[in-house]
GROMACS .gro file of C-alpha atoms in nm:
model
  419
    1UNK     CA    1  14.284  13.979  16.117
    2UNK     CA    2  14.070  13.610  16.056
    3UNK     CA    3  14.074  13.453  16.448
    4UNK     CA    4  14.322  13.211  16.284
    5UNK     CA    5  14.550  13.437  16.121
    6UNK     CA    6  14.571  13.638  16.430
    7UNK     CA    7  14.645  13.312  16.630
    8UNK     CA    8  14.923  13.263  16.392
    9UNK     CA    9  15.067  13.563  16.414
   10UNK     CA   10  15.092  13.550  16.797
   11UNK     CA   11  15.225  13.255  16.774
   12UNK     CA   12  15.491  13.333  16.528
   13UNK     CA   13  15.576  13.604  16.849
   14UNK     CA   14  15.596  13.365  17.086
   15UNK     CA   15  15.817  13.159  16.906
   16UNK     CA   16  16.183  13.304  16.853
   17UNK     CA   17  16.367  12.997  16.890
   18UNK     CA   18  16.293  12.603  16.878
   19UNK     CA   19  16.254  12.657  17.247
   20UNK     CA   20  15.972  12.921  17.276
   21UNK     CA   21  15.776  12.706  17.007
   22UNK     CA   22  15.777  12.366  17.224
   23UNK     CA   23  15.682  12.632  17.532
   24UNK     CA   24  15.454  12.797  17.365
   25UNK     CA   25  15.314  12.440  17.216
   26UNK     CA   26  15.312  12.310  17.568
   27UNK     CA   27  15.102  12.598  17.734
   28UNK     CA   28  14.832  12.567  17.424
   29UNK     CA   29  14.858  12.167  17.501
   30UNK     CA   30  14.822  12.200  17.920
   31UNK     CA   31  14.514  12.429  17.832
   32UNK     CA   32  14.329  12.204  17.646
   33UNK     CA   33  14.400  11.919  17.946
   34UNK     CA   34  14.693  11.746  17.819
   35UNK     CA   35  14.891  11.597  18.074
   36UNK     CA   36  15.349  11.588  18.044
   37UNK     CA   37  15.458  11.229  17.990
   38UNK     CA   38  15.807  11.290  18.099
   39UNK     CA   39  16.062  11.111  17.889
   40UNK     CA   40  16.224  10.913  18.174
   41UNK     CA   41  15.926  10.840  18.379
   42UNK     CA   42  15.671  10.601  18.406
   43UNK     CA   43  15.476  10.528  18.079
   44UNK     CA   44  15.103  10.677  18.108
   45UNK     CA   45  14.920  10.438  17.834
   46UNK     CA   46  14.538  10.535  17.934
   47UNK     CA   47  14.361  10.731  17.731
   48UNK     CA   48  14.332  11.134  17.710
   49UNK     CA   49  14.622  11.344  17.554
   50UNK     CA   50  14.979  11.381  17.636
   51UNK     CA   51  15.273  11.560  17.537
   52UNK     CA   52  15.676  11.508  17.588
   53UNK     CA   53  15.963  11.728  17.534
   54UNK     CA   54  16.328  11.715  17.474
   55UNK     CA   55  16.489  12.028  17.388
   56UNK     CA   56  16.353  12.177  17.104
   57UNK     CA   57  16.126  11.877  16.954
   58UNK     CA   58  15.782  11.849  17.060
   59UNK     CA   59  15.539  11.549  17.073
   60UNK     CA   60  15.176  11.504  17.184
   61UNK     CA   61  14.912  11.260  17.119
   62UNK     CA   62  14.560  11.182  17.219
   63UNK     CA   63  14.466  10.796  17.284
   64UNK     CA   64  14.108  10.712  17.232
   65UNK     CA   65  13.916  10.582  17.500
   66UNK     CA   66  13.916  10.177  17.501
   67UNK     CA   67  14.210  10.200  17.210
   68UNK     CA   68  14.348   9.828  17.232
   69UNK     CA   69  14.707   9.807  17.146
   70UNK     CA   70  14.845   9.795  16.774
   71UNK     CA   71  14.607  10.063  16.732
   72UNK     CA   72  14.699  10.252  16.387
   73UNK     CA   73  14.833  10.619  16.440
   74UNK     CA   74  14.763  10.917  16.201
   75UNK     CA   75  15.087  11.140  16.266
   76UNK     CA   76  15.172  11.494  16.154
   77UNK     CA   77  15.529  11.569  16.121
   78UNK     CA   78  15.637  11.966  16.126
   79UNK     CA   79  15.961  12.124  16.233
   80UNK     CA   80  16.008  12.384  16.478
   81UNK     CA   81  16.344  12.490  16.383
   82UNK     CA   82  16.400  12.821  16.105
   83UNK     CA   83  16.720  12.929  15.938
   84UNK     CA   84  16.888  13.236  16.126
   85UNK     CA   85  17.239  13.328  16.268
   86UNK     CA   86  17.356  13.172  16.586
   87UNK     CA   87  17.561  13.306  16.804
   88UNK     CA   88  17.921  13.138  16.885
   89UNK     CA   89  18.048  13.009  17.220
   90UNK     CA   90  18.257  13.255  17.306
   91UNK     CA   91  18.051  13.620  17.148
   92UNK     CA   92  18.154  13.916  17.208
   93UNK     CA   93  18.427  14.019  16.968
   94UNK     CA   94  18.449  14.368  16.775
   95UNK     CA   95  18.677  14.660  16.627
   96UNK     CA   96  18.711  15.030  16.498
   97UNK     CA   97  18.504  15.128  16.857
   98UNK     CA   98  18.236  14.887  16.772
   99UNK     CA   99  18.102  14.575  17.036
  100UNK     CA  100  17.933  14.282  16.818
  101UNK     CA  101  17.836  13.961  16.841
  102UNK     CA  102  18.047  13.662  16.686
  103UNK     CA  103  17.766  13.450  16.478
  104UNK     CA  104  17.760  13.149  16.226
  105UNK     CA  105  17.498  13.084  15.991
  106UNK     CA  106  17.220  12.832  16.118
  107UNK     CA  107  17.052  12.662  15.818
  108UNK     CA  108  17.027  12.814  15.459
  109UNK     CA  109  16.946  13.180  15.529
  110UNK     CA  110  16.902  13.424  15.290
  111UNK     CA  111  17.180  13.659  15.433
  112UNK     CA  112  17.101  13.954  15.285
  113UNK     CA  113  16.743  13.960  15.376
  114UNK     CA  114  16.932  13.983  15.738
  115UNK     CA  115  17.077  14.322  15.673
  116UNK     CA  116  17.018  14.654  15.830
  117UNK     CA  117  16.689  14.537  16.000
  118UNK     CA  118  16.620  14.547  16.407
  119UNK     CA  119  16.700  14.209  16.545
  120UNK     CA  120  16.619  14.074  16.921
  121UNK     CA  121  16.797  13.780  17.068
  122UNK     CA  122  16.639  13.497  17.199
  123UNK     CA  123  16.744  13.106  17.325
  124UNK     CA  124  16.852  12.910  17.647
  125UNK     CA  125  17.056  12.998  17.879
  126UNK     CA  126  17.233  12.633  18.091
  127UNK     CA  127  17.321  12.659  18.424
  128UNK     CA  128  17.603  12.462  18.635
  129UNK     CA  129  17.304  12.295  18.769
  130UNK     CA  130  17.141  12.149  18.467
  131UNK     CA  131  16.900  12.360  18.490
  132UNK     CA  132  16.795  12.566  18.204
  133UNK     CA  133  16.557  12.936  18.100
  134UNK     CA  134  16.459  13.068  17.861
  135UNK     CA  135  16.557  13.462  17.724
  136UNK     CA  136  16.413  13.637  17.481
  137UNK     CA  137  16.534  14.012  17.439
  138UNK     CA  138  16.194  14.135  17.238
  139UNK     CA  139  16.322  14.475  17.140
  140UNK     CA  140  16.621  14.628  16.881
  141UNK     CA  141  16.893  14.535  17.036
  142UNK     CA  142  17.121  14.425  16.691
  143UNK     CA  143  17.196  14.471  16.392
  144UNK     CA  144  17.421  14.359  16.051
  145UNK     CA  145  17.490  14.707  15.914
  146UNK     CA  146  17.512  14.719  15.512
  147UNK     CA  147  17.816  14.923  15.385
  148UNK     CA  148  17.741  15.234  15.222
  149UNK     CA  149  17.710  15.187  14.856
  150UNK     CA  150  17.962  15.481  14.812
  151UNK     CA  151  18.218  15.230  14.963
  152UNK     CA  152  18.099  14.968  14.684
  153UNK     CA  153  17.927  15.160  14.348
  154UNK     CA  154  17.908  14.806  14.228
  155UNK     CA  155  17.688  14.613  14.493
  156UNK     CA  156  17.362  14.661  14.277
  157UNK     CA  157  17.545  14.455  14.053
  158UNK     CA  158  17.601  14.144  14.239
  159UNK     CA  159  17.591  14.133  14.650
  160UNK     CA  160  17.865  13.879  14.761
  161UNK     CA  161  17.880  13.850  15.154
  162UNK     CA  162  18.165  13.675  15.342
  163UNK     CA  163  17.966  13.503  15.679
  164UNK     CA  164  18.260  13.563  15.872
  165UNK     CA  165  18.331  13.916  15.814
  166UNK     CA  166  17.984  14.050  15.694
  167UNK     CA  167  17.695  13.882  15.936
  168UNK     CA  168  17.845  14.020  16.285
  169UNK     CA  169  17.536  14.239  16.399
  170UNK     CA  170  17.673  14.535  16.627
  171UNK     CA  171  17.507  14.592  16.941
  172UNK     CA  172  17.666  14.848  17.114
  173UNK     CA  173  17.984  15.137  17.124
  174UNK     CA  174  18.365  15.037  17.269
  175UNK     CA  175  18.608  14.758  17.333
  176UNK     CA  176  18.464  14.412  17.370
  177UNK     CA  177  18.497  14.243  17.674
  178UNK     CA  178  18.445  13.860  17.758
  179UNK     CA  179  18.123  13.794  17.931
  180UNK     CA  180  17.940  14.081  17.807
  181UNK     CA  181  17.667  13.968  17.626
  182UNK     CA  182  17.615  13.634  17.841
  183UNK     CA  183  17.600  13.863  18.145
  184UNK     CA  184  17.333  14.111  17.970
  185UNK     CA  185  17.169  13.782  17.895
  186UNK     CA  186  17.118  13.647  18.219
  187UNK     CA  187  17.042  13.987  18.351
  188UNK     CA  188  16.781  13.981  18.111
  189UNK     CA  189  16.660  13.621  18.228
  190UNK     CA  190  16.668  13.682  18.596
  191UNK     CA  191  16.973  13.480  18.653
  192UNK     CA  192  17.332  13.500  18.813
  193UNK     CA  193  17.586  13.542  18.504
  194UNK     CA  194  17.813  13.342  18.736
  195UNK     CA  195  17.573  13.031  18.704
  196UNK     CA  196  17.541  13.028  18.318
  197UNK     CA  197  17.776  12.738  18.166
  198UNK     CA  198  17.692  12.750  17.825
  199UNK     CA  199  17.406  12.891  17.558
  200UNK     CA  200  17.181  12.846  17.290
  201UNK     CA  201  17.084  13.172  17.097
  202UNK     CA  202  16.988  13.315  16.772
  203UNK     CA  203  16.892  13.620  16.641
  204UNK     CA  204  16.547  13.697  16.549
  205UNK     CA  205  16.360  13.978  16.320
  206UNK     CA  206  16.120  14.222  16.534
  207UNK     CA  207  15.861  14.345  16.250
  208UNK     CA  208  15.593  14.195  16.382
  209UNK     CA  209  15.377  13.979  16.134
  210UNK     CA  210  15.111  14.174  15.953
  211UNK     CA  211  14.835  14.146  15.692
  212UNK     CA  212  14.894  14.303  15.383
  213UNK     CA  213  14.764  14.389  14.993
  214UNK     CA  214  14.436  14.564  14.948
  215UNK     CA  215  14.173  14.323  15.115
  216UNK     CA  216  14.446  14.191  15.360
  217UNK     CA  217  14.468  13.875  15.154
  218UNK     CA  218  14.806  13.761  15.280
  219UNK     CA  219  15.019  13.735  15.628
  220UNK     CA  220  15.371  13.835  15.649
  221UNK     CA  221  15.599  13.744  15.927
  222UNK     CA  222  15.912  13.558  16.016
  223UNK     CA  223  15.965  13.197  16.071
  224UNK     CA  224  15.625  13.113  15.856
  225UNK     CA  225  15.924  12.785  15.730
  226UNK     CA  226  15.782  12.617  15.921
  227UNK     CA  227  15.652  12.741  16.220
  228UNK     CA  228  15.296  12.753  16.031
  229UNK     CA  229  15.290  12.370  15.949
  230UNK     CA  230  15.347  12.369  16.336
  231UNK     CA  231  15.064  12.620  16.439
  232UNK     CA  232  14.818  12.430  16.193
  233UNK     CA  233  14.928  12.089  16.349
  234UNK     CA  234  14.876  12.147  16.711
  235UNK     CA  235  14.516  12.321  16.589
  236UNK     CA  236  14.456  12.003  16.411
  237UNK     CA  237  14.531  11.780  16.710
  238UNK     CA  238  14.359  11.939  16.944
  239UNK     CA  239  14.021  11.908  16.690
  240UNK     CA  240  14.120  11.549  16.638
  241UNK     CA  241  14.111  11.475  16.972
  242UNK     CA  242  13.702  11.548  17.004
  243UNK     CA  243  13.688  11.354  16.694
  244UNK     CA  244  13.965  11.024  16.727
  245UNK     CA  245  13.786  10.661  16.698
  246UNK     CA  246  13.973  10.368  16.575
  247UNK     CA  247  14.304  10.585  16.545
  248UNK     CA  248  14.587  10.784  16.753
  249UNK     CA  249  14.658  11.056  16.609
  250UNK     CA  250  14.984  11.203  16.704
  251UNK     CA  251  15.184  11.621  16.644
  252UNK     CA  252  15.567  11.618  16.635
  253UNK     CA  253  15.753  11.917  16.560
  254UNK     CA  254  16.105  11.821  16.509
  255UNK     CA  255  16.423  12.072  16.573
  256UNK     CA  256  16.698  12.066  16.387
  257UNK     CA  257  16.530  11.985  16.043
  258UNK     CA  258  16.707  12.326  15.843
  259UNK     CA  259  17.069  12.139  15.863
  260UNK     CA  260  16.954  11.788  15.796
  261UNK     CA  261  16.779  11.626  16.125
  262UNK     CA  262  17.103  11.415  16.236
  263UNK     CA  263  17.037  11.511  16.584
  264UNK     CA  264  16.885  11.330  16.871
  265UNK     CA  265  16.615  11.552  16.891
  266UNK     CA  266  16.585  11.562  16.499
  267UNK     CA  267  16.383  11.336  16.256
  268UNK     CA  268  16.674  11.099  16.177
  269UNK     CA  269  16.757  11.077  16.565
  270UNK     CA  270  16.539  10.811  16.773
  271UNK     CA  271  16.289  11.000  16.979
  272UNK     CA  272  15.980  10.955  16.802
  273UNK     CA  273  15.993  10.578  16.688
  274UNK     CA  274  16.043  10.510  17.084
  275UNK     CA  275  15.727  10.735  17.117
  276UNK     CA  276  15.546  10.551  16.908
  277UNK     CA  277  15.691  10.193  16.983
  278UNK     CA  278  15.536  10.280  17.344
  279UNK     CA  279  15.169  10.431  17.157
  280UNK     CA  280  15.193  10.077  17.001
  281UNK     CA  281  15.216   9.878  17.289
  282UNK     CA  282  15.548   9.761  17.262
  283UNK     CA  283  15.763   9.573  16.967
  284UNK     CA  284  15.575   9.281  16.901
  285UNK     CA  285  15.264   9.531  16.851
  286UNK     CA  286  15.417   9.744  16.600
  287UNK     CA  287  15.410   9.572  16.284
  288UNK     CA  288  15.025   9.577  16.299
  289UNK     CA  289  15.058   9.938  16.415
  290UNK     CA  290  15.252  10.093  16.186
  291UNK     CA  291  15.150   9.857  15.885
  292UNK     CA  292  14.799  10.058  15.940
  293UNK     CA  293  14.951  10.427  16.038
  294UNK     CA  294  15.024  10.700  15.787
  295UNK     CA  295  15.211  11.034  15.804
  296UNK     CA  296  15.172  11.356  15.703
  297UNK     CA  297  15.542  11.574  15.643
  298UNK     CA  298  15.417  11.891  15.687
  299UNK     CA  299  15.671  12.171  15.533
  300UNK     CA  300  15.611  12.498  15.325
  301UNK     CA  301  15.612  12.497  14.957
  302UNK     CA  302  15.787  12.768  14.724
  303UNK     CA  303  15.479  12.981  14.588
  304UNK     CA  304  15.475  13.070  14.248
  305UNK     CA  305  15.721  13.396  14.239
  306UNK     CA  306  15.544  13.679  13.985
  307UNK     CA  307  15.903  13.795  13.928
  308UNK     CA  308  16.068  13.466  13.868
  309UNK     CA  309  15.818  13.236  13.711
  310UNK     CA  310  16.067  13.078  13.508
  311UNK     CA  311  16.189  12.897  13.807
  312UNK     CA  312  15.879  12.696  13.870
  313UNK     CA  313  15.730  12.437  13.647
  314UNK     CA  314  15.443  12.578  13.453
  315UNK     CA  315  15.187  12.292  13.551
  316UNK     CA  316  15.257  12.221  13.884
  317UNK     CA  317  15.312  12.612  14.039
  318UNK     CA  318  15.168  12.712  14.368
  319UNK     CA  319  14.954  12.974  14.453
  320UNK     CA  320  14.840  13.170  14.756
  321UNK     CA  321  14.513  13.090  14.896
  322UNK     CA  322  14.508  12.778  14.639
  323UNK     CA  323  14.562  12.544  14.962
  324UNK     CA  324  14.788  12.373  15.079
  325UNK     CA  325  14.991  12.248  14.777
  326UNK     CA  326  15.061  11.817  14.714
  327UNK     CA  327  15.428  11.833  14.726
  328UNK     CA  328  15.569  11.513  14.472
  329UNK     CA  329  15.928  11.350  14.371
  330UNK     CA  330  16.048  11.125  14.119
  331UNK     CA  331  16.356  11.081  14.323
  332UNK     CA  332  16.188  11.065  14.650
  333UNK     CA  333  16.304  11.395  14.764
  334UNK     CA  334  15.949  11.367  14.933
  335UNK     CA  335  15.786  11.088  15.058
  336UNK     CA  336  15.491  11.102  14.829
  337UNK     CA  337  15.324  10.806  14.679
  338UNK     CA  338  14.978  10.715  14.502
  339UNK     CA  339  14.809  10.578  14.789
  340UNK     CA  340  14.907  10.868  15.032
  341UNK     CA  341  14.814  11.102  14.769
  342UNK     CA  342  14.457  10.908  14.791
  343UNK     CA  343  14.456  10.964  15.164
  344UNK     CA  344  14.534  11.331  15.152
  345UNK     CA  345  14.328  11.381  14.873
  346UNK     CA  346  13.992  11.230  15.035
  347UNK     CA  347  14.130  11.450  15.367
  348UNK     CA  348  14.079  11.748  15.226
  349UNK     CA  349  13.718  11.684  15.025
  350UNK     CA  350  13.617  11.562  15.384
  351UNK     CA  351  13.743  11.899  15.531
  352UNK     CA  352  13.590  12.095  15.211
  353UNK     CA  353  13.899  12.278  15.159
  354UNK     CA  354  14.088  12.325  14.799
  355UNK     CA  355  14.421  12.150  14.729
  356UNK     CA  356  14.697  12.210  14.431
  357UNK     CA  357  14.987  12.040  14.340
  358UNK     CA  358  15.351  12.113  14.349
  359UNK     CA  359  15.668  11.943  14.148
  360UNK     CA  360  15.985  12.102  14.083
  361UNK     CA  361  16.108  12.231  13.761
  362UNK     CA  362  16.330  11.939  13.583
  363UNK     CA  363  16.618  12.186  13.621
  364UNK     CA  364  16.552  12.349  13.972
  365UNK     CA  365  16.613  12.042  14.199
  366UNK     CA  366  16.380  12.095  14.497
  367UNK     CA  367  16.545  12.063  14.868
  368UNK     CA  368  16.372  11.817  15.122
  369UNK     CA  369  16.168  11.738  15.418
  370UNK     CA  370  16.154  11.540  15.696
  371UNK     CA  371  15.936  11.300  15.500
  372UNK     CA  372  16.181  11.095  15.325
  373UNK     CA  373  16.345  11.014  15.654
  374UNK     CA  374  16.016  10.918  15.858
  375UNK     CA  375  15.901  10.697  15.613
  376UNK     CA  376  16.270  10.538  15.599
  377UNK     CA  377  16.336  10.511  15.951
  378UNK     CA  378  15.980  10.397  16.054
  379UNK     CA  379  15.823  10.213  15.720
  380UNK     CA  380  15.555  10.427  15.760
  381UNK     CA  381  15.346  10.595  15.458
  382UNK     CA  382  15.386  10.897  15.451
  383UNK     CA  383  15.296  11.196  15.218
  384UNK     CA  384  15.443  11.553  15.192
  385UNK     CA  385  15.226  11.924  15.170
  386UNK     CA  386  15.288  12.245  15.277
  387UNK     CA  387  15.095  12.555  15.245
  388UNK     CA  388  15.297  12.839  14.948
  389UNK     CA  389  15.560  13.071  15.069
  390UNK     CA  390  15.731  13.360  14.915
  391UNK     CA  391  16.046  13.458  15.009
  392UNK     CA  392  16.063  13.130  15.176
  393UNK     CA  393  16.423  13.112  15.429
  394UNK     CA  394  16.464  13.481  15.416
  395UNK     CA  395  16.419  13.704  15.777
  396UNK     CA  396  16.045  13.764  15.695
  397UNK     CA  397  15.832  13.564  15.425
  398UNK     CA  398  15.446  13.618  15.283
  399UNK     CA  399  15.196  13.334  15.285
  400UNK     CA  400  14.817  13.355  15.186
  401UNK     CA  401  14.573  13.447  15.453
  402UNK     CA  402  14.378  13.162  15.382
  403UNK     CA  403  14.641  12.900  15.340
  404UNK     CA  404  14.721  12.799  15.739
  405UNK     CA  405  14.347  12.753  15.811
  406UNK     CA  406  14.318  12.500  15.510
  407UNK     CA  407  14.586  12.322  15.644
  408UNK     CA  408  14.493  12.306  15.945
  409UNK     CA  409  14.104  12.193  15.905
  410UNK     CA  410  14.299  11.933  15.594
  411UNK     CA  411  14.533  11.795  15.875
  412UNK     CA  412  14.229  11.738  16.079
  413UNK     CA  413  14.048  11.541  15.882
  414UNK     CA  414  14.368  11.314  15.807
  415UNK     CA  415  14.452  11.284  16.171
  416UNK     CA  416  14.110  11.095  16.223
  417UNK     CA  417  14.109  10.904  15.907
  418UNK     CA  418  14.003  10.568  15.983
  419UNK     CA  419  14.075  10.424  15.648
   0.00000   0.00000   0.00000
């Protein structure tokens, strides 16, 4: 594999859950000499690069030295949650000598592309105490077993899966037993079972991303929606940060996006207007601010699917290793306009790397980002790309090689943007 593409791909390991991505973003951050501005502490408003978490939603920023307040921020806006199946409060449940794991469906998965494939289990684990660790159970441990198609000659003909009855993965022989899983959990974890008070977890696919076709042109792997747009942003931060005069530029990655961002630690919750309220220098400085700021909504695209073209629009399609695609909306689905067209247009001749455009078919309405909402809640401009994705909410989906590094240098160049 490219450096980059490898990068990817071990981050895409790293990063079951919401929770291993802000980790994972946070030990890439620390290494590069950011420093934790802790939510409830003291406000650090020097220059040099920080980062704050809550939960699963990430933010970190780099302040210019000698940056007066109302200084304009360049911010890219990603999401670190993926659709998958979550497990229930109370899990362990089974029948007919089999122990599985009670589940609901987290976002809009692709069930079927969940079925008979080795799954791990990763998430949080809270404790009476408040405090809270991370698991992640890297190996086959579950799985949603298919029925035999002599028990339905018809399923080629139409698949129809009931989420309550059909997505409980099995994970071991016998009765079920309360506690069960949580206590193999915190065994796992390193923790007393006794302490654990409640959970976070979701499955998560174990083929491990790989390059594929002939000359290795594209990278498959799980979680690329949108863990990718949140790999590319943190690379493109930490090169802004060498390269920031007359600007802030600021990485969220957002949980909770896949079932609509109503969450406090979503893109319709509070979190990151406070954030940048502070960046600012308070509420009198922030109409100057974020008069002069702009966003970037940074979500995959659907690529052009070879087997379904008549689902795309003929002139606006995406391709693989066309770069990272436009994305526009009459109806404001995303947050696209002329001028922040402009200003990701001239980002990406600066970077020297290829863009394409994407609009919906009249009759395939498109879904949504967290664009609309940012540029809502905050009056900010903001524009919407994303690099193409096949397969795109299924367990495992296929990007071009070349795509994430586009982004990535693109993002760059539009988080130091001075105009």
């Amino acid at each position: 594999m490219s450096d980059l593409a490898q990068d990817l791909a071990a981050f895409l390991t790293a990063a079951p859950t919401p929770y291993h991505t802000v980790a994972e973003g946070v030990r890439r951050l620390a290494a590069a000499g950011f420093t934790e501005q802790p939510e409830a502490g003291p406000w650090e408003d020097g220059p040099g690069g920080r980062y704050l978490v809550r939960d699963g939603t990430l933010l970190a920023w780099f302040v210019p030295e000698g940056a007066p307040p109302g200084t304009p921020m360049r911010i890219f806006a990603a999401h670190t949650d993926s659709p998958t199946l979550k497990v229930k409060p109370r899990p362990d449940t089974g029948s007919a000598g089999w122990r599985q794991v009670a589940v609901e469906v987290y976002g809009g998965a692709l069930w079927n592309s969940w079925l008979d494939r080795d799954l791990g289990l990763a998430g949080r684990l809270a404790r009476y105490d408040g405090s809270v660790v991370l698991v992640d159970v890297r190996r086959p441990l579950l799985r949603v077993p298919q029925l035999a198609i002599h028990l339905d000659r018809q399923v080629n003909q139409g698949l129809k899966l009931d989420p309550q009855e059909h997505l409980l993965p099995v994970w071991g022989l016998g009765a079920p037993a309360e506690g069960d899983l949580i206590g193999f959990l915190a065994e796992e974890a390193g923790v007393d079972p006794a302490e654990v008070a409640a959970h976070d977890l979701v499955v998560h696919e174990l083929t491990p991303p790989a390059r594929l076709g002939e000359h290795e042109e594209l990278l498959a792997g799980p979680r690329l929606d949108n863990l990718a747009s949140v790999h590319s942003g943190l690379c493109a931060l930490l090169a802004a940060a060498d390269d920031a005069a007359g600007v802030i530029p600021v990485f969220v990655g957002f949980d909770h996006e896949e079932i609509g961002s109503a969450s406090a630690t979503g893109a319709a919750g509070p979190l990151l207007e406070t954030v940048l309220t502070r960046l600012a220098g308070g509420f009198d400085a922030r109409g100057a601010a974020f008069a002069g700021s702009r966003c970037l909504s940074v979500d995959v695209t659907h690529a052009a699917h070879p087997n379904y073209l008549g689902h795309h629009d003929p002139n606006h399609r995406s391709v693989p290793n066309g770069g990272p695609a436009l994305k526009v909306n009459a109806n404001q689905r995303y947050a696209t306009d002329a001028p922040g067209a402009a200003a990701w247009q001239r980002a990406c001749r600066d970077a020297g790397v290829p863009t394409q455009l994407f609009v919906s078919k009249n009759t395939v309405p498109c879904g949504s980002t967290v664009g609309p909402i940012l540029s809502t809640r905050l009056g900010i401009r903001t524009v919407d790309v994303g690099i193409p994705v096949l397969s795109m909410h299924s367990a495992r989906e296929l990007c071009g090689v070349q795509d994430p590094g586009h982004l990535a240098a693109a993002a760059g160049a539009f988080l130091t943007d001075p105009l």
